[in-house]
Short mmCIF file of C-alpha atoms in Angstrom, two decimals:
data_model
loop_
_atom_site.label_atom_id
_atom_site.label_comp_id
_atom_site.label_asym_id
_atom_site.label_seq_id
_atom_site.Cartn_x
_atom_site.Cartn_y
_atom_site.Cartn_z
CA UNK A 1 11.02 116.12 6.67
CA UNK A 2 7.89 117.18 4.80
CA UNK A 3 5.31 115.59 7.13
CA UNK A 4 2.04 117.21 7.96
CA UNK A 5 1.01 117.46 11.60
CA UNK A 6 -1.78 114.91 11.20
CA UNK A 7 0.14 112.54 8.92
CA UNK A 8 0.70 109.82 11.50
CA UNK A 9 -2.14 110.17 14.02
CA UNK A 10 -3.11 106.77 15.37
CA UNK A 11 -0.09 104.99 13.90
CA UNK A 12 2.62 103.13 15.78
CA UNK A 13 5.62 105.46 15.86
CA UNK A 14 8.07 102.57 15.30
CA UNK A 15 6.25 101.58 12.10
CA UNK A 16 6.23 105.14 10.76
CA UNK A 17 9.84 105.98 11.62
CA UNK A 18 12.22 103.03 11.14
CA UNK A 19 15.18 102.95 13.50
CA UNK A 20 13.70 105.38 16.04
CA UNK A 21 12.92 102.74 18.68
CA UNK A 22 16.30 102.88 20.52
CA UNK A 23 15.94 106.67 20.73
CA UNK A 24 12.34 106.74 21.97
CA UNK A 25 11.86 103.52 23.97
CA UNK A 26 13.42 104.73 27.27
CA UNK A 27 11.30 107.90 27.21
CA UNK A 28 8.12 105.98 26.35
CA UNK A 29 8.68 103.62 29.25
CA UNK A 30 9.40 106.49 31.65
CA UNK A 31 6.20 108.30 30.66
CA UNK A 32 4.17 105.10 30.95
CA UNK A 33 5.60 104.16 34.39
CA UNK A 34 5.52 107.64 35.91
CA UNK A 35 2.25 108.74 34.25
CA UNK A 36 4.00 112.07 33.62
CA UNK A 37 4.89 113.93 30.45
CA UNK A 38 8.51 113.56 29.32
CA UNK A 39 10.20 116.11 27.05
CA UNK A 40 13.60 115.89 25.37
CA UNK A 41 15.65 116.91 22.34
CA UNK A 42 16.16 114.24 19.68
CA UNK A 43 18.35 113.89 16.64
CA UNK A 44 16.85 111.73 13.88
CA UNK A 45 17.83 111.44 10.22
CA UNK A 46 19.54 114.80 9.99
CA UNK A 47 17.06 116.81 12.00
CA UNK A 48 16.83 117.95 15.60
CA UNK A 49 13.46 118.15 17.26
CA UNK A 50 11.70 118.74 20.55
CA UNK A 51 9.83 115.55 21.50
CA UNK A 52 7.01 115.26 24.01
CA UNK A 53 5.78 111.89 25.27
CA UNK A 54 2.52 112.06 27.23
CA UNK A 55 0.53 109.29 28.91
CA UNK A 56 -2.88 108.87 27.26
CA UNK A 57 -5.20 106.25 28.79
CA UNK A 58 -3.62 102.88 27.95
CA UNK A 59 -1.05 104.25 25.46
CA UNK A 60 1.35 107.16 25.17
CA UNK A 61 1.16 110.07 22.74
CA UNK A 62 4.33 111.16 20.96
CA UNK A 63 4.52 114.63 19.44
CA UNK A 64 7.49 116.52 18.10
CA UNK A 65 8.43 119.81 16.59
CA UNK A 66 11.30 119.92 14.15
CA UNK A 67 13.63 122.66 15.31
CA UNK A 68 16.23 122.45 12.57
CA UNK A 69 17.24 120.26 9.66
CA UNK A 70 20.98 119.83 9.70
#
């Protein structure tokens, strides 16, 4: 993947990662509605990662750790 940790801070995740919206949208909405952190495994463009979606004021924060590139 080759992305630094700070590469996309403050950006809209859907703009930075084309095609990821169907994967993330349900989790973003759940975190926003419940005001709780949501964690899940995700497969995106040949990699598997651990994704965390956390409520943050009026937005949500998405972080992930790449576990393996397949």
